[in-house]
Coordinates of C-alpha atoms and ligand atoms in Angstrom, one line a residue:
M1 CA 145.9 111.1 65.7
S2 CA 143.5 112.1 63.1
N3 CA 140.3 111.8 61.6
A4 CA 141.9 109.7 58.6
D5 CA 143.7 106.9 61.3
F6 CA 140.0 106.9 62.4
E7 CA 138.6 106.4 59.3
K8 CA 141.3 102.9 58.9
I9 CA 140.2 100.9 62.9
L10 CA 135.8 102.2 62.2
E11 CA 133.2 103.1 60.0
T12 CA 134.1 106.6 60.5
S13 CA 135.0 109.3 57.9
D14 CA 136.8 113.2 57.6
E15 CA 133.6 113.5 57.1
W16 CA 131.3 113.0 59.5
I17 CA 133.7 113.8 62.5
H18 CA 134.3 117.3 61.9
S19 CA 131.1 118.3 60.8
R20 CA 129.2 116.8 63.7
T21 CA 132.9 118.1 66.3
G22 CA 135.1 120.7 64.2
M23 CA 138.5 117.6 65.2
R24 CA 140.1 116.8 62.4
E25 CA 143.1 115.6 65.1
R26 CA 144.2 114.8 68.0
R27 CA 147.7 113.9 70.1
Y28 CA 147.3 109.9 72.2
A29 CA 150.4 109.7 75.5
A30 CA 153.3 108.0 74.2
D31 CA 153.5 103.8 75.1
G32 CA 155.2 104.3 78.5
Q33 CA 154.0 108.2 79.0
A34 CA 151.6 109.4 82.2
S35 CA 149.5 111.8 83.2
S36 CA 152.3 113.1 85.7
D37 CA 154.6 112.6 82.7
L38 CA 152.9 115.5 80.6
A39 CA 151.7 116.9 83.8
T40 CA 154.8 117.5 84.8
E41 CA 156.2 119.4 80.9
A42 CA 153.1 121.9 81.1
A43 CA 154.4 122.7 84.8
R44 CA 157.9 123.5 83.6
H45 CA 156.6 125.4 81.2
A46 CA 154.8 127.6 83.1
L47 CA 157.6 127.7 85.4
E48 CA 159.8 128.9 83.0
R49 CA 157.1 131.9 81.3
A50 CA 156.5 132.7 84.8
G51 CA 159.9 133.0 86.5
L52 CA 159.8 131.5 89.1
A53 CA 161.6 127.6 90.1
A54 CA 159.2 124.9 91.6
T55 CA 160.1 125.6 95.0
D56 CA 158.5 128.9 94.9
I57 CA 155.2 126.9 94.0
D58 CA 153.6 126.1 97.7
C59 CA 151.0 124.3 96.0
Y60 CA 149.9 122.0 93.5
I61 CA 146.5 120.9 92.9
V62 CA 146.3 118.5 89.6
A63 CA 142.6 117.7 88.1
T64 CA 142.2 114.4 85.7
V65 CA 140.0 111.5 85.4
T66 CA 143.3 109.6 84.3
P67 CA 145.8 109.3 87.6
D68 CA 148.4 107.4 87.3
Y69 CA 147.0 105.7 89.9
Q70 CA 144.4 104.7 91.7
F71 CA 146.1 107.1 94.4
P72 CA 148.2 108.7 95.3
A73 CA 147.6 111.6 93.4
T74 CA 149.4 112.3 90.6
A75 CA 150.3 115.9 92.2
C76 CA 152.4 114.2 95.0
I77 CA 154.0 112.5 91.5
V78 CA 155.0 115.9 90.0
A79 CA 155.9 117.8 92.5
A80 CA 158.7 115.3 92.9
N81 CA 159.4 115.6 89.1
L82 CA 160.4 118.9 89.2
G83 CA 161.8 119.0 92.3
A84 CA 158.8 120.1 94.7
V85 CA 158.9 118.6 98.3
G86 CA 157.2 118.7 100.6
K87 CA 155.1 121.4 99.3
A88 CA 150.9 120.4 99.4
A89 CA 149.2 118.4 96.3
F90 CA 146.2 116.8 95.7
D91 CA 144.2 116.0 93.1
I92 CA 140.4 117.3 92.1
E93 CA 138.1 114.9 90.2
I94 CA 135.5 116.5 88.8
A95 CA 135.7 115.2 84.8
C96 CA 136.0 118.5 82.0
S97 CA 135.4 121.0 84.9
G98 CA 138.9 120.7 86.7
F99 CA 140.4 122.7 85.1
I100 CA 137.0 126.0 86.0
Y101 CA 137.2 123.7 89.8
E102 CA 140.1 124.6 90.2
L103 CA 141.3 128.5 89.6
P104 CA 138.7 129.5 92.4
M105 CA 140.0 127.1 94.7
A106 CA 143.7 128.6 94.3
A107 CA 142.5 131.9 94.0
S108 CA 140.6 131.2 97.7
F109 CA 143.7 129.9 99.0
V110 CA 146.0 133.0 98.0
R111 CA 143.2 135.3 98.6
S112 CA 143.1 133.7 102.3
G113 CA 146.8 133.6 103.0
V114 CA 147.2 130.3 103.1
F115 CA 149.3 130.2 100.5
R116 CA 151.0 132.6 98.8
R117 CA 151.2 130.5 94.7
V118 CA 149.4 128.4 93.7
M119 CA 150.0 125.3 90.4
I120 CA 146.9 124.1 89.3
I121 CA 147.1 121.5 86.5
G122 CA 145.3 120.2 84.2
V123 CA 145.8 116.6 82.8
E124 CA 144.2 113.3 80.5
T125 CA 145.4 110.9 79.3
L126 CA 142.2 109.7 77.8
S127 CA 143.1 107.7 74.8
R128 CA 143.8 104.9 77.9
I129 CA 140.0 104.6 79.4
M130 CA 139.2 105.0 74.5
N131 CA 136.7 101.8 73.2
F132 CA 137.8 102.4 70.0
D133 CA 134.8 100.4 69.0
D134 CA 133.1 102.6 70.5
R135 CA 132.2 105.3 67.7
S136 CA 130.3 108.1 69.2
T137 CA 131.8 108.5 72.0
C138 CA 136.6 107.0 71.0
I139 CA 136.7 109.6 67.9
L140 CA 136.5 112.6 70.6
F141 CA 139.4 112.5 73.4
G142 CA 142.8 113.4 73.7
D143 CA 145.0 113.6 75.7
G144 CA 147.2 117.0 76.8
A145 CA 148.2 118.9 80.0
G146 CA 148.0 123.1 80.9
A147 CA 149.1 124.9 83.6
A148 CA 148.5 127.7 85.7
I149 CA 149.7 130.1 88.4
V150 CA 147.7 131.3 90.8
E151 CA 149.4 134.1 92.7
R152 CA 148.8 137.2 95.8
T153 CA 147.8 140.3 94.3
P154 CA 147.3 143.4 95.3
V155 CA 143.7 142.8 97.2
E156 CA 142.8 146.3 94.7
S157 CA 144.0 144.2 91.5
D158 CA 142.0 141.6 93.1
C159 CA 141.9 139.4 88.8
F160 CA 139.6 137.2 90.7
L161 CA 136.0 138.7 90.0
A162 CA 132.9 135.9 90.2
C163 CA 131.8 131.9 89.6
E164 CA 129.7 129.8 89.9
L165 CA 129.7 126.5 89.5
G166 CA 127.6 123.1 90.0
A167 CA 126.7 119.6 89.2
D168 CA 124.1 117.5 88.8
G169 CA 125.4 114.0 90.0
K170 CA 121.8 112.0 89.2
N171 CA 122.5 110.6 86.3
P172 CA 126.2 109.6 86.8
E173 CA 126.5 107.1 83.8
L174 CA 125.7 109.2 81.3
L175 CA 129.8 110.1 80.9
Y176 CA 131.8 107.2 83.2
V177 CA 133.8 104.7 83.8
E178 CA 131.5 101.8 84.6
A179 CA 133.8 99.6 86.8
G180 CA 137.5 100.1 88.7
G181 CA 135.7 102.0 91.5
S182 CA 133.8 101.1 94.9
R183 CA 130.2 100.5 93.7
H184 CA 131.3 97.9 90.5
P185 CA 134.9 96.2 91.3
M186 CA 136.8 94.7 88.6
T187 CA 136.0 91.3 87.5
A188 CA 138.1 89.7 84.3
E189 CA 133.9 89.6 83.0
K190 CA 133.8 93.7 83.5
L191 CA 136.8 93.6 81.2
A192 CA 136.4 91.4 78.6
H193 CA 132.8 94.4 78.3
K194 CA 135.3 97.0 78.3
K195 CA 133.9 98.5 81.9
D196 CA 136.8 99.9 82.2
K197 CA 136.6 102.5 79.4
V198 CA 134.3 105.8 79.1
E199 CA 130.7 105.6 77.6
M200 CA 128.9 108.1 77.2
S201 CA 125.2 108.9 76.3
G202 CA 126.8 112.6 74.2
R203 CA 123.0 113.9 72.7
E204 CA 122.3 114.2 76.2
I205 CA 125.0 115.6 77.2
F206 CA 125.0 118.4 74.7
K207 CA 121.7 120.0 75.2
Y208 CA 123.4 120.1 78.7
A209 CA 126.6 121.9 78.1
V210 CA 124.5 124.9 75.5
T211 CA 122.1 125.4 78.7
K212 CA 124.4 126.0 81.6
M213 CA 127.5 126.8 79.8
V214 CA 125.4 130.0 78.4
E215 CA 123.3 130.0 82.6
T216 CA 126.2 130.3 84.3
S217 CA 128.3 132.5 81.5
R218 CA 125.1 135.8 82.5
N219 CA 125.4 134.7 86.3
V220 CA 129.0 135.4 87.1
L221 CA 128.8 138.4 84.4
D222 CA 126.3 139.2 86.2
A223 CA 127.8 139.3 89.7
A224 CA 131.5 140.8 88.0
G225 CA 129.0 143.7 86.8
L226 CA 130.3 143.2 83.5
T227 CA 128.0 142.3 80.4
L228 CA 128.8 140.0 77.5
G229 CA 130.1 143.3 75.7
D230 CA 133.1 143.9 78.5
V231 CA 134.3 140.6 77.4
D232 CA 138.1 140.2 76.3
W233 CA 138.0 136.3 75.8
M234 CA 135.0 133.9 76.3
I235 CA 138.0 130.5 76.1
P236 CA 135.5 127.1 76.5
H237 CA 135.7 124.0 77.2
Q238 CA 137.0 122.4 74.1
A239 CA 134.1 119.6 73.2
N240 CA 132.7 120.1 70.7
L241 CA 132.8 123.6 67.9
R242 CA 128.8 122.7 67.7
I243 CA 128.4 122.7 71.7
I244 CA 130.6 127.0 71.8
E245 CA 129.1 127.3 68.5
A246 CA 125.8 127.0 70.0
A247 CA 126.5 128.6 73.2
A248 CA 129.0 131.4 72.1
K249 CA 125.2 132.2 69.0
R250 CA 122.5 132.6 72.8
L251 CA 124.8 135.0 74.7
E252 CA 126.1 136.8 71.6
V253 CA 129.7 137.0 71.7
A254 CA 131.1 137.3 68.6
R255 CA 133.6 134.6 67.7
E256 CA 136.6 136.5 66.5
R257 CA 136.4 136.4 70.7
I258 CA 136.2 132.8 71.0
V259 CA 139.2 130.9 71.7
V260 CA 139.0 127.4 69.9
N261 CA 141.8 125.1 69.4
I262 CA 139.4 121.5 69.5
E263 CA 140.4 121.2 65.7
R264 CA 144.4 120.3 66.4
Y265 CA 143.2 118.0 69.8
G266 CA 140.2 117.1 70.1
N267 CA 138.1 116.8 73.9
T268 CA 141.3 117.3 76.4
S269 CA 138.5 117.1 78.8
S270 CA 141.2 119.4 82.5
A271 CA 143.4 120.1 80.0
S272 CA 141.9 121.5 77.3
I273 CA 140.5 125.3 79.4
P274 CA 144.7 126.0 80.3
I275 CA 146.2 124.6 76.8
A276 CA 143.3 127.4 75.0
L277 CA 144.7 130.0 77.9
S278 CA 148.4 129.0 77.1
E279 CA 148.6 129.0 73.4
T280 CA 146.3 132.1 73.6
I281 CA 149.4 134.0 75.7
E282 CA 151.6 133.0 73.0
R283 CA 150.8 134.3 70.4
G284 CA 150.5 137.4 72.8
R285 CA 147.0 137.9 72.5
I286 CA 145.9 138.7 76.2
R287 CA 146.6 141.4 77.3
D288 CA 147.4 142.8 80.5
G289 CA 143.6 144.1 82.3
D290 CA 141.7 141.6 79.6
V291 CA 138.8 140.6 80.7
I292 CA 138.4 136.6 79.9
L293 CA 134.8 134.0 81.3
F294 CA 136.7 131.0 81.3
T295 CA 133.3 129.2 80.5
G296 CA 132.6 124.5 81.3
F297 CA 130.8 121.6 81.4
G298 CA 131.6 117.6 81.6
G299 CA 131.1 114.1 83.7
G300 CA 129.6 114.1 87.1
L301 CA 127.0 115.8 86.0
S302 CA 129.3 119.5 86.1
W303 CA 129.6 123.2 85.3
G304 CA 130.5 126.0 85.8
S305 CA 132.5 129.3 84.6
I306 CA 134.1 132.2 85.8
A307 CA 135.1 136.6 85.1
W308 CA 138.8 136.6 85.9
R309 CA 141.0 139.8 85.3
W310 CA 144.3 139.0 83.7
S311 CA 146.7 140.5 85.3
A312 CA 150.6 139.1 83.9
Ligands
LIG1 O1 133.1 117.7 77.4 C1 132.2 117.0 77.6 C2 132.6 115.6 77.0 N1 130.9 114.7 75.8 C3 130.8 116.0 74.5 O2 130.8 116.9 75.1 C4 129.6 114.9 73.6 C5 129.0 115.7 72.9 N2 127.8 115.2 72.3 C6 128.7 115.6 71.3 O3 129.1 116.3 71.0 C7 127.2 115.2 69.7 O4 125.9 113.9 70.9 C8 128.2 113.6 69.1 C9 129.6 114.2 68.7 C10 129.2 112.6 70.3 C11 127.9 112.5 68.3 O5 127.1 113.7 68.2 P1 125.6 114.0 67.5 O6 125.0 115.2 65.9 O7 124.4 113.0 68.5 O8 124.9 112.4 66.6 P2 124.4 110.8 67.2 O9 125.1 110.4 68.7 O10 123.0 111.6 67.3 O11 124.4 110.3 65.7 C12 124.0 111.1 64.5 C13 124.3 109.5 63.7 C14 123.8 108.1 64.2 O12 123.6 107.3 63.4 P3 122.0 106.8 62.6 O13 121.6 106.4 64.4 O14 121.5 108.3 62.9 O15 121.5 105.5 61.6 C15 125.8 107.6 64.1 O16 125.4 106.1 64.5 O17 125.8 109.3 63.4 C16 126.3 107.8 64.0 N3 127.9 108.4 64.6 C17 128.8 108.3 63.5 N4 128.4 107.6 62.3 C18 130.1 108.0 61.7 C19 127.9 108.3 64.9 N5 129.4 108.3 65.3 C20 129.6 108.3 64.6 C21 130.7 108.3 63.9 N6 130.9 108.4 62.6 N7 132.4 108.6 64.0

């Protein structure tokens, strides 16, 4: 779905969208394709790259706000699709911070010995919950999936350096879908008013995003005993190029060390960081021992950063 496609259905322009967000296009799942289908595909790629079978993974975690069903968990369906019936599987829902929350969770599982290997997936089919009359929101989001496998390494090569996660649920309506939950069950009236679609206060979130990305990035580097000069790659949540650039400017991170792919995918919420990570690996740019700073934020509101030493 390109900016030109939006020009046909909304009063907008490629110039406005690109200059305010950095986006040119985003991908939408085909009719009939659900989040579990995209997640299964991403998981297969990760297994292939790692040279593992689906049954080598002890636990599957999916982060999504667009599950196949209200329940059961999409992760159960993904594990079954892969032929890993019997393995642990569950979903988490923390909007765009999904991958930022999943990674420390997986690291804690393998550190504590609960599981040897954990698959973490971020997946969204946000096109299903967009209000295409709301030009300030619908142009931002895309569909996608990314997956990573976290496994136990010898203690002396522990890759999980530090993390900081946070949330502030005082104003959930800053970014939410109002109806369909226990607070406001779906009614014909809610549907007629498109209360089954995303509503967002973009400007408030923008400010919050920059502040939290900067603050948590500094805190995790301090906790890991590192400085910004030690960071080889900063992989931020891809919500808006202006948010990324504002955070990078305050942190004084050089542009060439920041991974940005927002132009092609838009904001894919919990999938954005693993997709960006995957593309950087495919280009052969991440080397063993590189320090990666993951940072993100999203609905909740929620946020977090992680310092991670790469070990393939
Ligand atoms: O993963 C977390 C999810 N959310 C986010 O990260 C969102 C964070 N926020 C943002 O990215 C930005 O706030 C937006 C991209 C949503 C909006 O950019 P902005 O620079 O904050 O624009 P604005 O909301 O202040 O709107 C400026 C103008 C308004 O017109 P008036 O009132 O000045 O006449 C809007 O009506 O731009 C108008 N506008 C548009 N014009 C053309 C809003 N959307 C569009 C559009 N095309 N698509």
